[in-house]
PDB file of C-alpha atoms and ligand atoms in Angstrom:
ATOM      1  CA  MET A   1       3.799  26.495 -10.552  1.00 97.00           C
ATOM      2  CA  ILE A   2       3.773  23.316  -8.548  1.00 98.00           C
ATOM      3  CA  GLN A   3       6.794  22.516  -6.384  1.00 98.00           C
ATOM      4  CA  ALA A   4       7.806  18.907  -6.951  1.00 98.00           C
ATOM      5  CA  VAL A   5      10.971  17.257  -5.633  1.00 98.00           C
ATOM      6  CA  ARG A   6      12.748  17.642  -9.002  1.00 98.00           C
ATOM      7  CA  GLY A   7      11.839  21.338  -9.127  1.00 98.00           C
ATOM      8  CA  SER A   8       8.912  23.513 -10.136  1.00 98.00           C
ATOM      9  CA  ILE A   9       6.588  22.280 -12.856  1.00 98.00           C
ATOM     10  CA  PRO A  10       3.691  23.992 -14.636  1.00 98.00           C
ATOM     11  CA  LYS A  11       0.358  22.790 -13.308  1.00 97.00           C
ATOM     12  CA  GLU A  12      -0.511  21.380 -16.746  1.00 98.00           C
ATOM     13  CA  ASP A  13       2.299  18.811 -16.277  1.00 98.00           C
ATOM     14  CA  LEU A  14       0.875  17.256 -13.127  1.00 98.00           C
ATOM     15  CA  GLY A  15      -1.497  14.816 -14.870  1.00 98.00           C
ATOM     16  CA  ILE A  16      -3.295  12.043 -13.009  1.00 98.00           C
ATOM     17  CA  THR A  17      -2.413  12.535  -9.350  1.00 98.00           C
ATOM     18  CA  MET A  18      -2.769  10.447  -6.213  1.00 98.00           C
ATOM     19  CA  SER A  19      -3.378  13.201  -3.690  1.00 98.00           C
ATOM     20  CA  HIS A  20      -2.463  11.575  -0.357  1.00 98.00           C
ATOM     21  CA  GLU A  21       0.181   8.864  -0.241  1.00 98.00           C
ATOM     22  CA  HIS A  22       3.257   7.783   1.672  1.00 98.00           C
ATOM     23  CA  LEU A  23       6.185   6.252  -0.187  1.00 98.00           C
ATOM     24  CA  ILE A  24       8.837   6.473   2.520  1.00 98.00           C
ATOM     25  CA  ILE A  25       7.408   6.435   6.030  1.00 97.00           C
ATOM     26  CA  ASP A  26       8.463   5.485   9.541  1.00 97.00           C
ATOM     27  CA  LEU A  27       5.901   5.571  12.351  1.00 96.00           C
ATOM     28  CA  ARG A  28       7.848   3.257  14.649  1.00 95.00           C
ATOM     29  CA  ASP A  29       8.471   5.996  17.245  1.00 93.00           C
ATOM     30  CA  VAL A  30       4.851   5.655  18.321  1.00 95.00           C
ATOM     31  CA  ARG A  31       3.519   2.429  16.846  1.00 93.00           C
ATOM     32  CA  LYS A  32       6.506   0.346  17.961  1.00 92.00           C
ATOM     33  CA  ASP A  33       6.033  -2.162  15.152  1.00 90.00           C
ATOM     34  CA  ASN A  34       7.687  -2.838  11.836  1.00 89.00           C
ATOM     35  CA  GLU A  35       4.433  -2.484   9.930  1.00 91.00           C
ATOM     36  CA  SER A  36       4.373   1.278   9.533  1.00 92.00           C
ATOM     37  CA  TYR A  37       7.875   1.405   8.142  1.00 96.00           C
ATOM     38  CA  ILE A  38       8.495   1.616   4.405  1.00 96.00           C
ATOM     39  CA  SER A  39      12.066   2.543   3.565  1.00 96.00           C
ATOM     40  CA  ASP A  40      13.270   0.564   0.553  1.00 97.00           C
ATOM     41  CA  VAL A  41      13.449   2.611  -2.641  1.00 98.00           C
ATOM     42  CA  ASP A  42      13.626  -0.543  -4.813  1.00 98.00           C
ATOM     43  CA  VAL A  43      10.431  -1.903  -3.250  1.00 97.00           C
ATOM     44  CA  VAL A  44       8.578   1.400  -3.700  1.00 98.00           C
ATOM     45  CA  CYS A  45       9.660   1.754  -7.348  1.00 98.00           C
ATOM     46  CA  GLU A  46       8.409  -1.771  -8.055  1.00 97.00           C
ATOM     47  CA  GLU A  47       5.073  -0.878  -6.380  1.00 97.00           C
ATOM     48  CA  LEU A  48       4.694   2.244  -8.529  1.00 98.00           C
ATOM     49  CA  LYS A  49       5.158   0.480 -11.873  1.00 97.00           C
ATOM     50  CA  THR A  50       1.511  -0.595 -12.137  1.00 95.00           C
ATOM     51  CA  ILE A  51       0.002   2.830 -11.489  1.00 97.00           C
ATOM     52  CA  LYS A  52       2.486   4.430 -13.837  1.00 98.00           C
ATOM     53  CA  GLU A  53       1.299   2.032 -16.550  1.00 97.00           C
ATOM     54  CA  LEU A  54      -2.282   3.008 -15.652  1.00 96.00           C
ATOM     55  CA  GLY A  55      -1.473   6.654 -16.326  1.00 98.00           C
ATOM     56  CA  VAL A  56      -0.622   8.114 -12.918  1.00 98.00           C
ATOM     57  CA  LYS A  57       1.967  10.859 -13.392  1.00 98.00           C
ATOM     58  CA  SER A  58       2.168  12.410  -9.943  1.00 98.00           C
ATOM     59  CA  ILE A  59       2.009  11.605  -6.251  1.00 98.00           C
ATOM     60  CA  VAL A  60       1.474  13.939  -3.324  1.00 98.00           C
ATOM     61  CA  GLU A  61       3.680  12.418  -0.607  1.00 98.00           C
ATOM     62  CA  LEU A  62       2.366  13.628   2.735  1.00 98.00           C
ATOM     63  CA  SER A  63       4.907  12.122   5.107  1.00 98.00           C
ATOM     64  CA  THR A  64       5.647  14.689   7.774  1.00 98.00           C
ATOM     65  CA  ILE A  65       8.881  15.593   9.520  1.00 98.00           C
ATOM     66  CA  ASP A  66       7.825  13.391  12.445  1.00 97.00           C
ATOM     67  CA  MET A  67       7.076  10.476  10.078  1.00 97.00           C
ATOM     68  CA  HIS A  68      10.791  10.602   9.211  1.00 97.00           C
ATOM     69  CA  ARG A  69      10.121  12.025   5.734  1.00 98.00           C
ATOM     70  CA  ASP A  70      13.163  11.385   3.500  1.00 98.00           C
ATOM     71  CA  VAL A  71      13.326  13.788   0.562  1.00 98.00           C
ATOM     72  CA  LYS A  72      16.542  12.328  -0.852  1.00 98.00           C
ATOM     73  CA  LYS A  73      14.836   8.973  -1.254  1.00 98.00           C
ATOM     74  CA  LEU A  74      11.772  10.702  -2.724  1.00 98.00           C
ATOM     75  CA  LEU A  75      13.997  12.431  -5.279  1.00 98.00           C
ATOM     76  CA  GLU A  76      15.593   9.096  -6.176  1.00 98.00           C
ATOM     77  CA  ILE A  77      12.151   7.505  -6.655  1.00 98.00           C
ATOM     78  CA  SER A  78      10.971  10.473  -8.733  1.00 98.00           C
ATOM     79  CA  ASN A  79      14.028  10.236 -10.983  1.00 98.00           C
ATOM     80  CA  ARG A  80      13.942   6.464 -11.350  1.00 98.00           C
ATOM     81  CA  MET A  81      10.207   6.315 -12.073  1.00 98.00           C
ATOM     82  CA  ASP A  82      10.079   9.588 -14.007  1.00 98.00           C
ATOM     83  CA  MET A  83       7.028  10.557 -11.961  1.00 98.00           C
ATOM     84  CA  HIS A  84       6.407  13.837 -10.168  1.00 98.00           C
ATOM     85  CA  ILE A  85       6.424  13.687  -6.382  1.00 98.00           C
ATOM     86  CA  VAL A  86       5.239  16.653  -4.333  1.00 98.00           C
ATOM     87  CA  CYS A  87       6.706  16.378  -0.839  1.00 98.00           C
ATOM     88  CA  ALA A  88       5.411  17.989   2.325  1.00 98.00           C
ATOM     89  CA  THR A  89       6.419  20.058   5.277  1.00 98.00           C
ATOM     90  CA  GLY A  90       4.375  19.439   8.395  1.00 98.00           C
ATOM     91  CA  TYR A  91       3.791  17.624  11.652  1.00 98.00           C
ATOM     92  CA  TYR A  92       1.404  14.766  12.401  1.00 98.00           C
ATOM     93  CA  LEU A  93      -0.640  13.757  15.474  1.00 98.00           C
ATOM     94  CA  GLN A  94       0.384  15.112  18.860  1.00 98.00           C
ATOM     95  CA  GLU A  95       1.766  11.765  20.088  1.00 97.00           C
ATOM     96  CA  TYR A  96       4.413  12.085  17.350  1.00 97.00           C
ATOM     97  CA  HIS A  97       5.461  15.615  18.343  1.00 98.00           C
ATOM     98  CA  SER A  98       9.020  16.082  19.570  1.00 97.00           C
ATOM     99  CA  LYS A  99       9.934  17.856  22.777  1.00 98.00           C
ATOM    100  CA  TRP A 100      10.998  20.814  20.625  1.00 98.00           C
ATOM    101  CA  LEU A 101       7.617  20.946  18.927  1.00 98.00           C
ATOM    102  CA  LEU A 102       5.694  20.686  22.194  1.00 98.00           C
ATOM    103  CA  GLU A 103       7.554  23.753  23.445  1.00 98.00           C
ATOM    104  CA  ALA A 104       7.716  25.671  20.146  1.00 98.00           C
ATOM    105  CA  SER A 105       5.773  28.856  19.541  1.00 98.00           C
ATOM    106  CA  ILE A 106       3.474  29.198  16.540  1.00 98.00           C
ATOM    107  CA  GLU A 107       6.086  31.476  14.960  1.00 98.00           C
ATOM    108  CA  ASP A 108       8.829  28.844  15.523  1.00 98.00           C
ATOM    109  CA  ILE A 109       6.694  26.354  13.610  1.00 98.00           C
ATOM    110  CA  CYS A 110       5.936  28.910  10.877  1.00 98.00           C
ATOM    111  CA  GLU A 111       9.687  29.392  10.458  1.00 98.00           C
ATOM    112  CA  VAL A 112      10.209  25.652   9.778  1.00 98.00           C
ATOM    113  CA  PHE A 113       7.382  25.527   7.232  1.00 98.00           C
ATOM    114  CA  ARG A 114       8.528  28.746   5.558  1.00 98.00           C
ATOM    115  CA  HIS A 115      12.107  27.479   5.279  1.00 98.00           C
ATOM    116  CA  GLU A 116      11.088  24.134   3.801  1.00 98.00           C
ATOM    117  CA  ILE A 117       8.768  25.761   1.245  1.00 98.00           C
ATOM    118  CA  THR A 118      11.037  28.596   0.139  1.00 98.00           C
ATOM    119  CA  ILE A 119      14.653  27.482   0.843  1.00 98.00           C
ATOM    120  CA  GLY A 120      14.837  23.686   1.064  1.00 98.00           C
ATOM    121  CA  ILE A 121      14.596  20.592   3.259  1.00 98.00           C
ATOM    122  CA  ASP A 122      17.401  18.858   5.206  1.00 96.00           C
ATOM    123  CA  ASP A 123      20.252  20.815   3.587  1.00 94.00           C
ATOM    124  CA  THR A 124      18.982  20.068   0.082  1.00 98.00           C
ATOM    125  CA  GLU A 125      17.370  22.374  -2.440  1.00 97.00           C
ATOM    126  CA  ILE A 126      14.298  20.144  -2.506  1.00 98.00           C
ATOM    127  CA  LYS A 127      11.332  22.286  -1.488  1.00 98.00           C
ATOM    128  CA  ALA A 128       8.012  21.282   0.017  1.00 98.00           C
ATOM    129  CA  GLY A 129       5.044  21.786  -2.303  1.00 98.00           C
ATOM    130  CA  VAL A 130       2.344  21.228   0.301  1.00 98.00           C
ATOM    131  CA  ILE A 131       1.879  21.552   4.076  1.00 98.00           C
ATOM    132  CA  GLY A 132       0.681  18.206   5.419  1.00 97.00           C
ATOM    133  CA  GLU A 133      -0.518  15.966   6.635  1.00 97.00           C
ATOM    134  CA  ILE A 134      -1.541  18.297   9.428  1.00 98.00           C
ATOM    135  CA  ALA A 135      -3.397  16.154  11.911  1.00 98.00           C
ATOM    136  CA  SER A 136      -5.956  16.182  14.649  1.00 98.00           C
ATOM    137  CA  GLY A 137      -6.813  13.325  16.970  1.00 98.00           C
ATOM    138  CA  TYR A 138      -9.771  10.993  17.357  1.00 98.00           C
ATOM    139  CA  ASP A 139     -11.191  12.785  20.394  1.00 97.00           C
ATOM    140  CA  GLY A 140     -10.705  16.331  19.149  1.00 97.00           C
ATOM    141  CA  ILE A 141      -8.039  18.849  18.295  1.00 98.00           C
ATOM    142  CA  ARG A 142      -5.390  18.842  21.001  1.00 98.00           C
ATOM    143  CA  GLU A 143      -3.491  21.953  22.067  1.00 97.00           C
ATOM    144  CA  ASN A 144      -0.288  21.276  20.180  1.00 98.00           C
ATOM    145  CA  GLU A 145      -2.185  20.133  17.093  1.00 98.00           C
ATOM    146  CA  LYS A 146      -4.007  23.465  17.154  1.00 98.00           C
ATOM    147  CA  LYS A 147      -0.676  25.298  17.215  1.00 98.00           C
ATOM    148  CA  VAL A 148       0.469  23.375  14.131  1.00 98.00           C
ATOM    149  CA  LEU A 149      -2.824  24.040  12.319  1.00 98.00           C
ATOM    150  CA  ILE A 150      -2.536  27.776  12.991  1.00 98.00           C
ATOM    151  CA  ALA A 151       1.096  27.829  11.814  1.00 98.00           C
ATOM    152  CA  ALA A 152       0.126  25.923   8.667  1.00 98.00           C
ATOM    153  CA  ALA A 153      -2.663  28.408   7.960  1.00 98.00           C
ATOM    154  CA  ARG A 154      -0.405  31.428   8.447  1.00 98.00           C
ATOM    155  CA  VAL A 155       2.313  30.082   6.149  1.00 98.00           C
ATOM    156  CA  SER A 156      -0.248  29.024   3.568  1.00 98.00           C
ATOM    157  CA  LYS A 157      -1.694  32.532   3.615  1.00 98.00           C
ATOM    158  CA  GLU A 158       1.783  34.000   3.248  1.00 98.00           C
ATOM    159  CA  THR A 159       3.099  31.686   0.503  1.00 98.00           C
ATOM    160  CA  GLY A 160      -0.017  30.314  -1.211  1.00 98.00           C
ATOM    161  CA  CYS A 161       1.140  26.754  -0.475  1.00 98.00           C
ATOM    162  CA  ALA A 162      -1.747  24.305   0.010  1.00 98.00           C
ATOM    163  CA  ILE A 163      -2.541  22.475   3.258  1.00 98.00           C
ATOM    164  CA  SER A 164      -3.645  18.843   3.395  1.00 98.00           C
ATOM    165  CA  THR A 165      -4.990  17.413   6.639  1.00 98.00           C
ATOM    166  CA  HIS A 166      -5.535  14.175   8.543  1.00 98.00           C
ATOM    167  CA  CYS A 167      -8.879  13.866  10.292  1.00 98.00           C
ATOM    168  CA  ASP A 168      -8.619  10.860  12.557  1.00 98.00           C
ATOM    169  CA  HIS A 169     -11.362   8.433  11.455  1.00 97.00           C
ATOM    170  CA  GLY A 170     -12.730  11.379   9.460  1.00 98.00           C
ATOM    171  CA  ARG A 171     -13.670  13.276  12.619  1.00 98.00           C
ATOM    172  CA  TYR A 172     -13.343  16.976  13.536  1.00 98.00           C
ATOM    173  CA  GLY A 173     -13.058  18.277   9.974  1.00 98.00           C
ATOM    174  CA  GLU A 174     -15.321  21.244  10.690  1.00 98.00           C
ATOM    175  CA  GLU A 175     -13.198  22.268  13.663  1.00 98.00           C
ATOM    176  CA  GLN A 176     -10.058  22.065  11.490  1.00 98.00           C
ATOM    177  CA  VAL A 177     -11.708  24.289   8.879  1.00 98.00           C
ATOM    178  CA  GLU A 178     -12.705  26.809  11.527  1.00 98.00           C
ATOM    179  CA  ILE A 179      -9.153  27.105  12.896  1.00 98.00           C
ATOM    180  CA  LEU A 180      -7.614  27.330   9.412  1.00 98.00           C
ATOM    181  CA  LEU A 181     -10.067  29.851   7.945  1.00 98.00           C
ATOM    182  CA  ASN A 182      -9.832  31.961  11.071  1.00 98.00           C
ATOM    183  CA  GLU A 183      -6.303  32.887   9.913  1.00 98.00           C
ATOM    184  CA  GLY A 184      -7.678  34.335   6.691  1.00 98.00           C
ATOM    185  CA  LEU A 185      -6.136  31.938   4.188  1.00 97.00           C
ATOM    186  CA  ASN A 186      -7.658  31.065   0.824  1.00 98.00           C
ATOM    187  CA  PRO A 187     -10.172  28.232   1.507  1.00 98.00           C
ATOM    188  CA  ASP A 188      -9.339  26.702  -1.870  1.00 98.00           C
ATOM    189  CA  SER A 189      -5.796  26.046  -0.574  1.00 98.00           C
ATOM    190  CA  VAL A 190      -7.175  23.564   1.961  1.00 98.00           C
ATOM    191  CA  ILE A 191      -7.817  19.832   1.543  1.00 99.00           C
ATOM    192  CA  ILE A 192      -9.574  18.235   4.515  1.00 98.00           C
ATOM    193  CA  GLY A 193      -8.410  14.619   4.527  1.00 98.00           C
ATOM    194  CA  HIS A 194      -9.851  11.177   5.207  1.00 98.00           C
ATOM    195  CA  MET A 195     -13.444  12.318   4.684  1.00 98.00           C
ATOM    196  CA  ASP A 196     -14.292   8.909   3.233  1.00 98.00           C
ATOM    197  CA  LEU A 197     -13.689   7.333   6.647  1.00 97.00           C
ATOM    198  CA  LEU A 198     -16.870   9.025   7.840  1.00 97.00           C
ATOM    199  CA  LEU A 199     -19.575   8.854   5.183  1.00 96.00           C
ATOM    200  CA  ASP A 200     -22.008  11.450   6.485  1.00 97.00           C
ATOM    201  CA  LEU A 201     -23.361  13.534   3.613  1.00 98.00           C
ATOM    202  CA  ASP A 202     -24.488  16.508   5.716  1.00 98.00           C
ATOM    203  CA  TYR A 203     -21.084  16.644   7.422  1.00 98.00           C
ATOM    204  CA  HIS A 204     -19.273  16.672   4.063  1.00 98.00           C
ATOM    205  CA  VAL A 205     -21.589  19.364   2.693  1.00 98.00           C
ATOM    206  CA  ARG A 206     -21.133  21.567   5.760  1.00 98.00           C
ATOM    207  CA  ILE A 207     -17.355  21.380   5.224  1.00 98.00           C
ATOM    208  CA  LEU A 208     -17.518  21.939   1.454  1.00 98.00           C
ATOM    209  CA  LYS A 209     -19.806  24.939   1.937  1.00 98.00           C
ATOM    210  CA  GLN A 210     -16.848  26.712   3.582  1.00 98.00           C
ATOM    211  CA  GLY A 211     -15.101  26.728   0.190  1.00 98.00           C
ATOM    212  CA  VAL A 212     -12.442  24.151   1.077  1.00 98.00           C
ATOM    213  CA  ASN A 213     -11.717  20.851  -0.691  1.00 99.00           C
ATOM    214  CA  ILE A 214     -12.082  17.342   0.704  1.00 98.00           C
ATOM    215  CA  ALA A 215     -10.216  14.099   0.038  1.00 98.00           C
ATOM    216  CA  PHE A 216     -11.617  10.636  -0.489  1.00 98.00           C
ATOM    217  CA  ASP A 217      -8.143   9.337   0.178  1.00 98.00           C
ATOM    218  CA  THR A 218      -8.562   5.975   1.895  1.00 98.00           C
ATOM    219  CA  VAL A 219      -9.926   4.006  -1.046  1.00 98.00           C
ATOM    220  CA  SER A 220      -9.627   0.233  -0.429  1.00 97.00           C
ATOM    221  CA  LYS A 221      -9.531   0.554   3.368  1.00 95.00           C
ATOM    222  CA  THR A 222     -12.691  -1.490   3.603  1.00 94.00           C
ATOM    223  CA  SER A 223     -12.474  -2.114   7.333  1.00 92.00           C
ATOM    224  CA  TYR A 224     -13.890   1.415   7.674  1.00 91.00           C
ATOM    225  CA  GLN A 225     -16.229   1.655   4.639  1.00 93.00           C
ATOM    226  CA  SER A 226     -16.930  -0.393   1.564  1.00 97.00           C
ATOM    227  CA  ASP A 227     -15.685   1.147  -1.654  1.00 98.00           C
ATOM    228  CA  GLU A 228     -19.210   0.848  -3.068  1.00 98.00           C
ATOM    229  CA  ASP A 229     -20.428   3.154  -0.280  1.00 98.00           C
ATOM    230  CA  ARG A 230     -17.524   5.534  -0.953  1.00 98.00           C
ATOM    231  CA  ALA A 231     -18.521   5.655  -4.629  1.00 98.00           C
ATOM    232  CA  LYS A 232     -22.214   6.246  -3.848  1.00 98.00           C
ATOM    233  CA  GLN A 233     -21.494   9.102  -1.473  1.00 97.00           C
ATOM    234  CA  LEU A 234     -19.011  10.670  -3.879  1.00 98.00           C
ATOM    235  CA  LYS A 235     -21.629  10.613  -6.628  1.00 98.00           C
ATOM    236  CA  GLN A 236     -24.104  12.365  -4.314  1.00 98.00           C
ATOM    237  CA  LEU A 237     -21.547  15.110  -3.665  1.00 98.00           C
ATOM    238  CA  LEU A 238     -20.967  15.488  -7.408  1.00 98.00           C
ATOM    239  CA  ASP A 239     -24.719  15.751  -7.937  1.00 98.00           C
ATOM    240  CA  LEU A 240     -24.738  18.573  -5.380  1.00 98.00           C
ATOM    241  CA  GLY A 241     -22.185  20.443  -7.503  1.00 98.00           C
ATOM    242  CA  TYR A 242     -18.921  19.779  -5.657  1.00 98.00           C
ATOM    243  CA  GLU A 243     -16.982  18.214  -8.558  1.00 98.00           C
ATOM    244  CA  ASP A 244     -14.299  20.917  -8.376  1.00 98.00           C
ATOM    245  CA  HIS A 245     -13.540  20.256  -4.712  1.00 98.00           C
ATOM    246  CA  ILE A 246     -12.789  16.548  -4.256  1.00 98.00           C
ATOM    247  CA  VAL A 247      -9.526  14.614  -4.743  1.00 98.00           C
ATOM    248  CA  LEU A 248      -8.713  10.888  -4.553  1.00 98.00           C
ATOM    249  CA  SER A 249      -6.061   8.576  -3.108  1.00 98.00           C
ATOM    250  CA  GLN A 250      -5.341   5.450  -1.027  1.00 98.00           C
ATOM    251  CA  ASP A 251      -3.118   6.692   1.837  1.00 98.00           C
ATOM    252  CA  VAL A 252      -0.795   3.693   1.827  1.00 97.00           C
ATOM    253  CA  SER A 253       0.994   3.877   5.165  1.00 94.00           C
ATOM    254  CA  ARG A 254       1.760   0.287   6.107  1.00 94.00           C
ATOM    255  CA  LYS A 255       3.893  -2.419   4.576  1.00 93.00           C
ATOM    256  CA  SER A 256       0.946  -4.815   4.634  1.00 92.00           C
ATOM    257  CA  TYR A 257      -0.940  -2.644   2.078  1.00 94.00           C
ATOM    258  CA  LEU A 258       1.757  -3.253  -0.547  1.00 96.00           C
ATOM    259  CA  VAL A 259       1.422  -5.526  -3.570  1.00 94.00           C
ATOM    260  CA  SER A 260       4.593  -7.302  -2.426  1.00 92.00           C
ATOM    261  CA  GLU A 261       2.635  -8.265   0.725  1.00 92.00           C
ATOM    262  CA  GLY A 262      -0.308  -9.621  -1.256  1.00 91.00           C
ATOM    263  CA  ARG A 263      -2.505  -6.504  -1.168  1.00 94.00           C
ATOM    264  CA  LEU A 264      -3.276  -3.811  -3.750  1.00 95.00           C
ATOM    265  CA  GLY A 265      -0.748  -1.125  -2.810  1.00 97.00           C
ATOM    266  CA  TYR A 266      -1.138   2.148  -4.687  1.00 98.00           C
ATOM    267  CA  THR A 267      -3.436   0.670  -7.363  1.00 98.00           C
ATOM    268  CA  PRO A 268      -7.062   0.650  -6.039  1.00 98.00           C
ATOM    269  CA  VAL A 269      -8.155   4.088  -7.311  1.00 98.00           C
ATOM    270  CA  MET A 270      -7.018   3.372 -10.861  1.00 98.00           C
ATOM    271  CA  CYS A 271      -7.627  -0.391 -10.906  1.00 97.00           C
ATOM    272  CA  TYR A 272     -11.248  -0.474  -9.774  1.00 98.00           C
ATOM    273  CA  PHE A 273     -12.510   2.618  -7.915  1.00 98.00           C
ATOM    274  CA  VAL A 274     -12.720   4.663 -11.100  1.00 98.00           C
ATOM    275  CA  ASP A 275     -14.907   1.885 -12.563  1.00 98.00           C
ATOM    276  CA  LEU A 276     -17.146   1.920  -9.472  1.00 98.00           C
ATOM    277  CA  LEU A 277     -17.598   5.665  -9.963  1.00 98.00           C
ATOM    278  CA  LYS A 278     -18.481   5.166 -13.629  1.00 98.00           C
ATOM    279  CA  LEU A 279     -21.068   2.565 -12.608  1.00 98.00           C
ATOM    280  CA  GLU A 280     -22.604   5.214 -10.343  1.00 98.00           C
ATOM    281  CA  GLY A 281     -22.833   7.549 -13.349  1.00 98.00           C
ATOM    282  CA  VAL A 282     -19.753   9.725 -12.823  1.00 98.00           C
ATOM    283  CA  SER A 283     -18.666  11.197 -16.170  1.00 98.00           C
ATOM    284  CA  GLU A 284     -15.198  11.187 -17.753  1.00 98.00           C
ATOM    285  CA  GLN A 285     -15.002  14.962 -17.303  1.00 98.00           C
ATOM    286  CA  GLN A 286     -15.817  14.645 -13.611  1.00 98.00           C
ATOM    287  CA  LEU A 287     -13.172  11.923 -13.210  1.00 98.00           C
ATOM    288  CA  GLU A 288     -10.625  14.198 -14.863  1.00 98.00           C
ATOM    289  CA  LYS A 289     -11.434  16.854 -12.295  1.00 98.00           C
ATOM    290  CA  LEU A 290     -11.004  14.480  -9.345  1.00 98.00           C
ATOM    291  CA  LEU A 291      -7.780  12.995 -10.677  1.00 98.00           C
ATOM    292  CA  ILE A 292      -6.117  15.837 -12.600  1.00 98.00           C
ATOM    293  CA  HIS A 293      -7.589  19.337 -12.536  1.00 98.00           C
ATOM    294  CA  ASN A 294      -8.506  19.632  -8.866  1.00 98.00           C
ATOM    295  CA  PRO A 295      -5.108  18.626  -7.461  1.00 98.00           C
ATOM    296  CA  ALA A 296      -3.370  20.775 -10.095  1.00 98.00           C
ATOM    297  CA  ARG A 297      -5.405  23.865  -9.202  1.00 98.00           C
ATOM    298  CA  ILE A 298      -5.081  23.395  -5.441  1.00 98.00           C
ATOM    299  CA  LEU A 299      -1.317  22.730  -5.476  1.00 98.00           C
ATOM    300  CA  ASP A 300      -0.484  25.595  -7.854  1.00 98.00           C
ATOM    301  CA  PHE A 301       1.109  28.614  -6.185  1.00 97.00           C
TER     302      PHE A 301
HETATM  303 ZN1   ZN B   1      -1.531   9.863   5.415  1.00 50.24          ZN
END
């Protein structure tokens, strides 16, 4: 079953899924601006209408505890939109870590993840269905980030719950995989995130060879890569046989990405990226894997 905010659902019900998004997010503790702050349920519901019409049924919401994740708001959005939302337990980059987290043991962190996956979050019965987005920094994996990665791996091994990660600018994915797999978890429970920020085919293949999954989850962030280049590289990975191990998304994390701010919000994958992939020769069956079957298999536990 897949643990969504309205309760467990069979994996067949997940449907087209955006695998790395933020609906309610607050990064002001570190960024000190109003940009990385999305809090209005009405605004988010309006933003989701278009992708719902385009067939998206589910969203993996990877806001962490230290991004001020708000599961009550996520439940309200899920109910109002009649879409599945899988919420997360996890901690983000080290600069976001609280004093408690900096001093916590790996077992202390495991206890938080375990509680949120099996009992509930913030005094609700809403359970996390994924551990994420577990992050590492631009210049490497810092000490406290390593602690969180190890805790995530241990609880994933114990519960079967998937892990989804943040590789800053796409970097240090191999090191994340090494730390995670070292704990003996199922590699297929791992999604290494933001791989489309660093379009290096050999790097992606080295990661995929470990049996984990990767995310092309920053579609439309063209300041890093053009979407045409994303599509070309994705096709190469499919040609190498990795169609069962890639998922897609946009990672909306700032107000300025929203349709209400004149941008494309949560729509790029469905509105044009799928067409770019078809132009590259990606088949309907392969698209169904990227959008439906891969997230469903990985999130099922
Ligand atoms: Zn994210």
